[in-house]
Amino acid sequence: MTDKTKDIKMLNKRSFWERNRASGGMLLNLTVKKYAVSIFRAILLFGMCFMILQPILNKISLSFMAERDLYDTTIVVIPKHFSTNNWKIASYIIDYKLSLFNTIWVSLLVSVIEVAMCTFVGYGFSRFNFPLKRFWFFCVILLIVIPPQTISTSLYLHFRYFKFFGLTLNLKGTMLPYIMMCFTCMGLKNGLYIFMIRQYFLGFPYELEEACYVDGCGPFSTFVRIMIPGAKPIITSCFLFSFVWQWTDSFYSNLFLGKIQVLGRAVGSLTDKLAVYLSRSQGSGNVSVPPALSGAINGTAVLLVVIPLIILYLFCQRMFVESLTSTGMKE
């Protein structure tokens, strides 16, 4: 054992205050700063988590309260009369099984098409030069900046009176507007996906593609065999973002889907349907919905919408975190 190792062991055996005196008070200052930063970080994280979780916990509490508990001022969080009636009413009003099935297949279809087309376009922006490239990328930025509500009237008129070889077709109420917009990268948040994928591909070394070209691969073969497998992290992130945004979307759903019932539209019209439900159950014509009951049913319906997304996150958490980490390292 060397003398340096013996000195280190002897120093570790000494008390904190002895080591602090030996360091001229520096050890105490560093220790205080270390614990102060840790306490501040813990308080900050606790506050942020509370701000995020408190509304959800409040909705969970309201969802299990009987109607008389909603007007009891002595009840804050824990209900006195536990009831699942709010869940039954909310699921019946929004026709949960049908709405859930429609939302799943619409979100999957839209997300797959959007990610496929945005990956193709993002790779083109990152690797190829073509006429008016900067102008078209400026248009991509406009897709991110300009809210879709500003072009809602134009979209409605375009698909309501769609021109096809001299014929005027009404595409409203079908999936065709959705599919056409996804294939042309004009869907929900497509500009953001193109930008993210482009930035990711810019981090790829050009030598990798040159080696593929030397081996006889063309641009498309290189894209499919080399670039897409290497871009799985960003593709995964964009797919999850697209799926979640489409799951909770009500703007495009109300604009195009018509009779196709999805969760976003069902929750948006819940208050009116609740009034109809109460009038039928009570056998009277006009029924005013109590605000407390309306808030409880709306909160329960929101939980019904969010629960599948929470389950999806629990299963995809590891893959999603790894994709974001790899994306940050690549970029």
mmCIF file of C-alpha atoms in Angstrom:
data_model
loop_
_atom_site.group_PDB
_atom_site.id
_atom_site.type_symbol
_atom_site.label_atom_id
_atom_site.label_comp_id
_atom_site.label_asym_id
_atom_site.label_seq_id
_atom_site.Cartn_x
_atom_site.Cartn_y
_atom_site.Cartn_z
ATOM 1 C CA MET A 1 0.000 0.000 0.000
ATOM 2 C CA THR A 2 1.462 3.359 -1.030
ATOM 3 C CA ASP A 3 1.787 6.364 1.256
ATOM 4 C CA LYS A 4 -0.758 8.313 -0.855
ATOM 5 C CA THR A 5 -3.384 5.620 -0.321
ATOM 6 C CA LYS A 6 -2.739 5.596 3.423
ATOM 7 C CA ASP A 7 -3.146 9.385 3.563
ATOM 8 C CA ILE A 8 -6.495 9.183 1.736
ATOM 9 C CA LYS A 9 -7.796 6.511 4.125
ATOM 10 C CA MET A 10 -6.671 8.489 7.157
ATOM 11 C CA LEU A 11 -8.365 11.609 5.735
ATOM 12 C CA ASN A 12 -11.658 9.744 5.245
ATOM 13 C CA LYS A 13 -11.597 8.505 8.833
ATOM 14 C CA ARG A 14 -11.351 12.033 10.175
ATOM 15 C CA SER A 15 -14.555 13.792 11.185
ATOM 16 C CA PHE A 16 -16.326 16.268 8.939
ATOM 17 C CA TRP A 17 -15.341 19.268 11.052
ATOM 18 C CA GLU A 18 -11.704 18.219 11.138
ATOM 19 C CA ARG A 19 -11.655 17.965 7.358
ATOM 20 C CA ASN A 20 -13.492 21.299 7.138
ATOM 21 C CA ARG A 21 -10.849 23.003 9.318
ATOM 22 C CA ALA A 22 -8.131 21.422 7.220
ATOM 23 C CA SER A 23 -9.739 22.844 4.053
ATOM 24 C CA GLY A 24 -10.127 26.314 5.511
ATOM 25 C CA GLY A 25 -13.959 26.129 5.556
ATOM 26 C CA MET A 26 -14.231 25.214 1.877
ATOM 27 C CA LEU A 27 -15.764 21.785 2.599
ATOM 28 C CA LEU A 28 -18.624 23.345 4.584
ATOM 29 C CA ASN A 29 -19.368 25.853 1.819
ATOM 30 C CA LEU A 30 -19.446 23.142 -0.844
ATOM 31 C CA THR A 31 -21.664 20.899 1.285
ATOM 32 C CA VAL A 32 -24.139 23.717 2.021
ATOM 33 C CA LYS A 33 -24.324 24.640 -1.670
ATOM 34 C CA LYS A 34 -24.811 21.006 -2.637
ATOM 35 C CA TYR A 35 -27.741 20.436 -0.259
ATOM 36 C CA ALA A 36 -29.271 23.849 -1.013
ATOM 37 C CA VAL A 37 -29.342 23.079 -4.739
ATOM 38 C CA SER A 38 -30.799 19.616 -4.038
ATOM 39 C CA ILE A 39 -33.563 21.042 -1.813
ATOM 40 C CA PHE A 40 -34.393 23.760 -4.351
ATOM 41 C CA ARG A 41 -34.536 21.197 -7.150
ATOM 42 C CA ALA A 42 -36.818 18.930 -5.079
ATOM 43 C CA ILE A 43 -39.198 21.816 -4.269
ATOM 44 C CA LEU A 44 -39.275 22.884 -7.925
ATOM 45 C CA LEU A 45 -39.980 19.359 -9.181
ATOM 46 C CA PHE A 46 -42.643 18.816 -6.517
ATOM 47 C CA GLY A 47 -44.366 22.057 -7.508
ATOM 48 C CA MET A 48 -44.296 21.198 -11.203
ATOM 49 C CA CYS A 49 -45.592 17.672 -10.581
ATOM 50 C CA PHE A 50 -48.347 19.007 -8.321
ATOM 51 C CA MET A 51 -49.451 21.532 -10.952
ATOM 52 C CA ILE A 52 -49.693 18.729 -13.527
ATOM 53 C CA LEU A 53 -51.250 16.042 -11.337
ATOM 54 C CA GLN A 54 -53.592 18.142 -9.189
ATOM 55 C CA PRO A 55 -56.251 18.696 -11.899
ATOM 56 C CA ILE A 56 -56.203 14.993 -12.753
ATOM 57 C CA LEU A 57 -56.488 13.976 -9.094
ATOM 58 C CA ASN A 58 -59.336 16.462 -8.674
ATOM 59 C CA LYS A 59 -61.203 14.938 -11.633
ATOM 60 C CA ILE A 60 -60.656 11.434 -10.238
ATOM 61 C CA SER A 61 -62.119 12.542 -6.924
ATOM 62 C CA LEU A 62 -65.174 14.162 -8.565
ATOM 63 C CA SER A 63 -65.767 11.140 -10.775
ATOM 64 C CA PHE A 64 -66.425 8.895 -7.759
ATOM 65 C CA MET A 65 -68.687 11.338 -5.895
ATOM 66 C CA ALA A 66 -72.433 10.928 -5.676
ATOM 67 C CA GLU A 67 -74.441 13.972 -6.774
ATOM 68 C CA ARG A 68 -75.233 15.030 -3.215
ATOM 69 C CA ASP A 69 -71.495 15.060 -2.412
ATOM 70 C CA LEU A 70 -70.938 17.645 -5.150
ATOM 71 C CA TYR A 71 -72.905 20.225 -3.151
ATOM 72 C CA ASP A 72 -71.418 19.333 0.242
ATOM 73 C CA THR A 73 -68.912 22.041 1.190
ATOM 74 C CA THR A 74 -67.322 19.802 3.832
ATOM 75 C CA ILE A 75 -66.035 17.409 1.155
ATOM 76 C CA VAL A 76 -62.736 18.412 -0.435
ATOM 77 C CA VAL A 77 -61.098 15.311 -1.892
ATOM 78 C CA ILE A 78 -62.469 12.058 -0.457
ATOM 79 C CA PRO A 79 -66.172 11.458 -1.207
ATOM 80 C CA LYS A 80 -68.529 10.463 1.579
ATOM 81 C CA HIS A 81 -70.804 8.478 -0.719
ATOM 82 C CA PHE A 82 -68.673 6.512 -3.174
ATOM 83 C CA SER A 83 -70.411 6.026 -6.526
ATOM 84 C CA THR A 84 -69.558 4.954 -10.076
ATOM 85 C CA ASN A 85 -72.689 6.552 -11.517
ATOM 86 C CA ASN A 86 -70.691 9.362 -13.142
ATOM 87 C CA TRP A 87 -68.633 6.819 -15.079
ATOM 88 C CA LYS A 88 -71.764 5.047 -16.300
ATOM 89 C CA ILE A 89 -73.421 8.295 -17.403
ATOM 90 C CA ALA A 90 -70.313 9.630 -19.150
ATOM 91 C CA SER A 91 -69.602 6.358 -20.976
ATOM 92 C CA TYR A 92 -73.237 6.086 -22.075
ATOM 93 C CA ILE A 93 -73.488 9.681 -23.321
ATOM 94 C CA ILE A 94 -70.301 9.573 -25.407
ATOM 95 C CA ASP A 95 -70.990 5.970 -26.561
ATOM 96 C CA TYR A 96 -67.563 5.039 -25.272
ATOM 97 C CA LYS A 97 -67.043 1.669 -26.983
ATOM 98 C CA LEU A 98 -67.885 2.928 -30.475
ATOM 99 C CA SER A 99 -66.043 6.223 -29.989
ATOM 100 C CA LEU A 100 -62.967 4.444 -28.645
ATOM 101 C CA PHE A 101 -62.866 2.010 -31.577
ATOM 102 C CA ASN A 102 -63.269 4.803 -34.146
ATOM 103 C CA THR A 103 -60.640 6.953 -32.447
ATOM 104 C CA ILE A 104 -58.112 4.104 -32.400
ATOM 105 C CA TRP A 105 -58.337 3.266 -36.096
ATOM 106 C CA VAL A 106 -58.535 6.909 -37.208
ATOM 107 C CA SER A 107 -55.521 7.866 -35.084
ATOM 108 C CA LEU A 108 -53.490 4.858 -36.256
ATOM 109 C CA LEU A 109 -54.269 5.438 -39.923
ATOM 110 C CA VAL A 110 -53.550 9.157 -39.782
ATOM 111 C CA SER A 111 -50.358 8.733 -37.735
ATOM 112 C CA VAL A 112 -48.870 6.064 -40.016
ATOM 113 C CA ILE A 113 -49.515 8.085 -43.182
ATOM 114 C CA GLU A 114 -48.294 11.339 -41.651
ATOM 115 C CA VAL A 115 -45.052 9.895 -40.316
ATOM 116 C CA ALA A 116 -44.324 8.024 -43.570
ATOM 117 C CA MET A 117 -44.806 11.098 -45.764
ATOM 118 C CA CYS A 118 -43.075 13.516 -43.371
ATOM 119 C CA THR A 119 -40.069 11.184 -43.162
ATOM 120 C CA PHE A 120 -39.836 11.109 -46.943
ATOM 121 C CA VAL A 121 -40.124 14.901 -47.234
ATOM 122 C CA GLY A 122 -37.800 15.603 -44.315
ATOM 123 C CA TYR A 123 -35.100 13.405 -45.841
ATOM 124 C CA GLY A 124 -35.462 15.241 -49.142
ATOM 125 C CA PHE A 125 -35.013 18.611 -47.465
ATOM 126 C CA SER A 126 -31.918 17.403 -45.622
ATOM 127 C CA ARG A 127 -30.072 15.761 -48.515
ATOM 128 C CA PHE A 128 -31.163 17.039 -51.937
ATOM 129 C CA ASN A 129 -31.090 20.364 -53.733
ATOM 130 C CA PHE A 130 -34.101 21.210 -55.891
ATOM 131 C CA PRO A 131 -35.654 24.384 -57.322
ATOM 132 C CA LEU A 132 -37.135 26.793 -54.751
ATOM 133 C CA LYS A 133 -35.922 24.626 -51.868
ATOM 134 C CA ARG A 134 -35.744 27.547 -49.446
ATOM 135 C CA PHE A 135 -39.203 28.735 -50.453
ATOM 136 C CA TRP A 136 -40.739 25.320 -49.853
ATOM 137 C CA PHE A 137 -38.997 25.017 -46.491
ATOM 138 C CA PHE A 138 -40.359 28.466 -45.641
ATOM 139 C CA CYS A 139 -43.803 27.029 -46.384
ATOM 140 C CA VAL A 140 -43.044 24.221 -43.932
ATOM 141 C CA ILE A 141 -42.246 26.818 -41.267
ATOM 142 C CA LEU A 142 -45.544 28.548 -42.060
ATOM 143 C CA LEU A 143 -47.328 25.261 -41.323
ATOM 144 C CA ILE A 144 -45.837 25.426 -37.826
ATOM 145 C CA VAL A 145 -46.475 29.125 -37.222
ATOM 146 C CA ILE A 146 -49.941 29.643 -38.745
ATOM 147 C CA PRO A 147 -52.774 28.044 -36.736
ATOM 148 C CA PRO A 148 -55.044 25.751 -38.770
ATOM 149 C CA GLN A 149 -58.121 27.769 -37.761
ATOM 150 C CA THR A 150 -57.046 30.536 -40.159
ATOM 151 C CA ILE A 151 -57.557 28.267 -43.180
ATOM 152 C CA SER A 152 -60.578 26.355 -41.892
ATOM 153 C CA THR A 153 -63.012 28.130 -44.213
ATOM 154 C CA SER A 154 -60.853 27.431 -47.269
ATOM 155 C CA LEU A 155 -60.451 23.775 -46.306
ATOM 156 C CA TYR A 156 -64.170 23.361 -45.750
ATOM 157 C CA LEU A 157 -65.113 24.905 -49.101
ATOM 158 C CA HIS A 158 -62.372 23.002 -50.926
ATOM 159 C CA PHE A 159 -63.531 19.581 -49.747
ATOM 160 C CA ARG A 160 -67.245 20.437 -49.719
ATOM 161 C CA TYR A 161 -67.082 21.330 -53.414
ATOM 162 C CA PHE A 162 -64.151 19.185 -54.485
ATOM 163 C CA LYS A 163 -63.456 19.305 -58.237
ATOM 164 C CA PHE A 164 -62.491 16.011 -59.869
ATOM 165 C CA PHE A 165 -62.350 15.810 -63.662
ATOM 166 C CA GLY A 166 -65.188 18.278 -63.998
ATOM 167 C CA LEU A 167 -67.281 16.640 -61.293
ATOM 168 C CA THR A 168 -68.147 18.381 -58.010
ATOM 169 C CA LEU A 169 -67.930 15.986 -55.081
ATOM 170 C CA ASN A 170 -68.821 16.437 -51.439
ATOM 171 C CA LEU A 171 -66.006 14.800 -49.463
ATOM 172 C CA LYS A 172 -67.169 16.165 -46.127
ATOM 173 C CA GLY A 173 -68.160 13.445 -43.695
ATOM 174 C CA THR A 174 -65.624 10.905 -45.002
ATOM 175 C CA MET A 175 -62.013 10.012 -44.312
ATOM 176 C CA LEU A 176 -60.884 11.190 -47.761
ATOM 177 C CA PRO A 177 -60.032 14.772 -46.677
ATOM 178 C CA TYR A 178 -57.974 13.393 -43.809
ATOM 179 C CA ILE A 179 -56.106 10.962 -46.050
ATOM 180 C CA MET A 180 -55.488 13.534 -48.793
ATOM 181 C CA MET A 181 -54.136 16.069 -46.305
ATOM 182 C CA CYS A 182 -51.880 13.446 -44.699
ATOM 183 C CA PHE A 183 -50.454 12.318 -48.045
ATOM 184 C CA THR A 184 -49.709 15.960 -48.968
ATOM 185 C CA CYS A 185 -48.165 16.733 -45.525
ATOM 186 C CA MET A 186 -50.907 19.239 -44.688
ATOM 187 C CA GLY A 187 -52.278 17.349 -41.700
ATOM 188 C CA LEU A 188 -52.204 18.276 -38.038
ATOM 189 C CA LYS A 189 -48.677 19.387 -36.951
ATOM 190 C CA ASN A 190 -47.070 17.985 -40.133
ATOM 191 C CA GLY A 191 -44.789 21.012 -40.456
ATOM 192 C CA LEU A 192 -43.315 20.242 -37.031
ATOM 193 C CA TYR A 193 -42.672 16.593 -37.952
ATOM 194 C CA ILE A 194 -40.923 17.577 -41.189
ATOM 195 C CA PHE A 195 -38.727 20.051 -39.333
ATOM 196 C CA MET A 196 -37.783 17.543 -36.611
ATOM 197 C CA ILE A 197 -36.989 14.766 -39.096
ATOM 198 C CA ARG A 198 -34.988 17.132 -41.315
ATOM 199 C CA GLN A 199 -32.881 18.253 -38.366
ATOM 200 C CA TYR A 200 -32.278 14.648 -37.385
ATOM 201 C CA PHE A 201 -31.151 13.602 -40.867
ATOM 202 C CA LEU A 202 -28.799 16.591 -41.042
ATOM 203 C CA GLY A 203 -26.829 14.946 -38.243
ATOM 204 C CA PHE A 204 -26.166 11.844 -40.342
ATOM 205 C CA PRO A 205 -22.674 11.712 -41.922
ATOM 206 C CA TYR A 206 -22.680 12.124 -45.698
ATOM 207 C CA GLU A 207 -19.929 9.490 -45.931
ATOM 208 C CA LEU A 208 -22.483 6.835 -44.968
ATOM 209 C CA GLU A 209 -24.573 7.553 -48.062
ATOM 210 C CA GLU A 210 -21.511 7.838 -50.274
ATOM 211 C CA ALA A 211 -20.433 4.373 -49.176
ATOM 212 C CA CYS A 212 -23.905 3.069 -50.096
ATOM 213 C CA TYR A 213 -23.697 4.699 -53.528
ATOM 214 C CA VAL A 214 -20.298 3.071 -54.093
ATOM 215 C CA ASP A 215 -21.815 -0.314 -53.232
ATOM 216 C CA GLY A 216 -24.453 0.199 -55.916
ATOM 217 C CA CYS A 217 -27.405 1.474 -53.911
ATOM 218 C CA GLY A 218 -29.536 4.232 -55.376
ATOM 219 C CA PRO A 219 -30.991 7.169 -53.389
ATOM 220 C CA PHE A 220 -34.291 5.411 -52.674
ATOM 221 C CA SER A 221 -32.631 2.127 -51.676
ATOM 222 C CA THR A 222 -30.250 4.018 -49.394
ATOM 223 C CA PHE A 223 -33.169 5.831 -47.815
ATOM 224 C CA VAL A 224 -35.128 2.637 -47.142
ATOM 225 C CA ARG A 225 -32.271 0.339 -46.078
ATOM 226 C CA ILE A 226 -29.912 2.708 -44.258
ATOM 227 C CA MET A 227 -31.539 6.010 -43.329
ATOM 228 C CA ILE A 228 -34.908 4.788 -42.033
ATOM 229 C CA PRO A 229 -33.412 2.150 -39.661
ATOM 230 C CA GLY A 230 -31.031 4.816 -38.348
ATOM 231 C CA ALA A 231 -33.910 7.248 -37.850
ATOM 232 C CA LYS A 232 -36.072 4.964 -35.710
ATOM 233 C CA PRO A 233 -35.761 7.227 -32.633
ATOM 234 C CA ILE A 234 -37.143 10.349 -34.322
ATOM 235 C CA ILE A 235 -39.745 8.345 -36.267
ATOM 236 C CA THR A 236 -40.947 6.818 -32.984
ATOM 237 C CA SER A 237 -41.190 10.242 -31.362
ATOM 238 C CA CYS A 238 -43.109 11.739 -34.294
ATOM 239 C CA PHE A 239 -45.487 8.759 -34.419
ATOM 240 C CA LEU A 240 -46.326 9.063 -30.714
ATOM 241 C CA PHE A 241 -46.788 12.823 -31.004
ATOM 242 C CA SER A 242 -49.018 12.382 -34.045
ATOM 243 C CA PHE A 243 -51.089 9.664 -32.384
ATOM 244 C CA VAL A 244 -51.662 11.664 -29.197
ATOM 245 C CA TRP A 245 -52.524 14.905 -31.014
ATOM 246 C CA GLN A 246 -54.911 13.096 -33.337
ATOM 247 C CA TRP A 247 -56.471 11.266 -30.385
ATOM 248 C CA THR A 248 -57.500 14.525 -28.700
ATOM 249 C CA ASP A 249 -58.187 16.523 -31.868
ATOM 250 C CA SER A 250 -61.616 18.090 -32.227
ATOM 251 C CA PHE A 251 -60.918 20.784 -34.861
ATOM 252 C CA TYR A 252 -60.326 18.579 -37.925
ATOM 253 C CA SER A 253 -62.753 15.970 -36.588
ATOM 254 C CA ASN A 254 -65.606 18.483 -36.465
ATOM 255 C CA LEU A 255 -64.588 19.921 -39.826
ATOM 256 C CA PHE A 256 -64.415 16.690 -41.843
ATOM 257 C CA LEU A 257 -65.461 13.479 -40.137
ATOM 258 C CA GLY A 258 -69.189 14.172 -39.988
ATOM 259 C CA LYS A 259 -70.963 11.052 -38.699
ATOM 260 C CA ILE A 260 -67.776 9.252 -37.634
ATOM 261 C CA GLN A 261 -67.949 9.483 -33.847
ATOM 262 C CA VAL A 262 -64.573 9.994 -32.128
ATOM 263 C CA LEU A 263 -63.739 10.832 -28.527
ATOM 264 C CA GLY A 264 -62.672 14.426 -29.182
ATOM 265 C CA ARG A 265 -66.006 15.325 -30.772
ATOM 266 C CA ALA A 266 -68.009 13.358 -28.212
ATOM 267 C CA VAL A 267 -66.483 15.196 -25.254
ATOM 268 C CA GLY A 268 -66.892 18.549 -26.985
ATOM 269 C CA SER A 269 -70.687 18.125 -27.208
ATOM 270 C CA LEU A 270 -71.077 16.411 -23.840
ATOM 271 C CA THR A 271 -72.977 19.217 -22.083
ATOM 272 C CA ASP A 272 -75.779 19.302 -24.662
ATOM 273 C CA LYS A 273 -76.073 15.525 -24.642
ATOM 274 C CA LEU A 274 -76.165 15.528 -20.843
ATOM 275 C CA ALA A 275 -79.194 17.826 -20.878
ATOM 276 C CA VAL A 276 -80.970 15.473 -23.289
ATOM 277 C CA TYR A 277 -80.043 12.469 -21.128
ATOM 278 C CA LEU A 278 -81.402 14.085 -17.946
ATOM 279 C CA SER A 279 -84.626 15.168 -19.657
ATOM 280 C CA ARG A 280 -85.215 11.606 -20.859
ATOM 281 C CA SER A 281 -84.375 10.023 -17.507
ATOM 282 C CA GLN A 282 -86.619 12.468 -15.595
ATOM 283 C CA GLY A 283 -89.400 12.410 -18.177
ATOM 284 C CA SER A 284 -89.608 16.192 -18.491
ATOM 285 C CA GLY A 285 -89.126 18.492 -21.451
ATOM 286 C CA ASN A 286 -86.617 21.146 -20.410
ATOM 287 C CA VAL A 287 -84.044 20.286 -17.771
ATOM 288 C CA SER A 288 -81.333 22.652 -16.594
ATOM 289 C CA VAL A 289 -78.073 20.825 -15.936
ATOM 290 C CA PRO A 290 -76.594 21.685 -12.524
ATOM 291 C CA PRO A 291 -73.082 23.159 -12.964
ATOM 292 C CA ALA A 292 -71.563 20.826 -10.371
ATOM 293 C CA LEU A 293 -72.983 17.724 -12.039
ATOM 294 C CA SER A 294 -71.945 18.976 -15.478
ATOM 295 C CA GLY A 295 -68.383 19.532 -14.215
ATOM 296 C CA ALA A 296 -68.239 16.055 -12.677
ATOM 297 C CA ILE A 297 -69.513 14.335 -15.842
ATOM 298 C CA ASN A 298 -67.155 16.361 -18.040
ATOM 299 C CA GLY A 299 -64.224 15.507 -15.791
ATOM 300 C CA THR A 300 -65.136 11.825 -15.893
ATOM 301 C CA ALA A 301 -65.371 11.922 -19.698
ATOM 302 C CA VAL A 302 -61.932 13.532 -19.865
ATOM 303 C CA LEU A 303 -60.560 10.678 -17.763
ATOM 304 C CA LEU A 304 -62.123 8.177 -20.157
ATOM 305 C CA VAL A 305 -60.274 9.886 -22.997
ATOM 306 C CA VAL A 306 -56.954 10.139 -21.163
ATOM 307 C CA ILE A 307 -56.799 6.620 -19.673
ATOM 308 C CA PRO A 308 -55.921 4.867 -22.996
ATOM 309 C CA LEU A 309 -53.136 7.404 -23.575
ATOM 310 C CA ILE A 310 -51.743 6.743 -20.095
ATOM 311 C CA ILE A 311 -51.764 3.001 -20.811
ATOM 312 C CA LEU A 312 -50.030 3.643 -24.138
ATOM 313 C CA TYR A 313 -47.377 5.716 -22.376
ATOM 314 C CA LEU A 314 -46.784 3.021 -19.762
ATOM 315 C CA PHE A 315 -46.082 0.481 -22.504
ATOM 316 C CA CYS A 316 -44.059 2.844 -24.715
ATOM 317 C CA GLN A 317 -42.287 4.814 -21.978
ATOM 318 C CA ARG A 318 -38.912 3.171 -22.391
ATOM 319 C CA MET A 319 -38.965 3.379 -26.181
ATOM 320 C CA PHE A 320 -40.161 6.996 -26.096
ATOM 321 C CA VAL A 321 -37.510 8.152 -23.604
ATOM 322 C CA GLU A 322 -34.779 6.333 -25.527
ATOM 323 C CA SER A 323 -35.928 7.953 -28.760
ATOM 324 C CA LEU A 324 -35.803 11.454 -27.261
ATOM 325 C CA THR A 325 -32.399 10.765 -25.716
ATOM 326 C CA SER A 326 -30.984 9.441 -28.994
ATOM 327 C CA THR A 327 -32.495 12.378 -30.851
ATOM 328 C CA GLY A 328 -30.771 14.839 -28.545
ATOM 329 C CA MET A 329 -27.430 13.048 -28.919
ATOM 330 C CA LYS A 330 -27.680 12.860 -32.705
ATOM 331 C CA GLU A 331 -28.685 16.463 -33.117
#
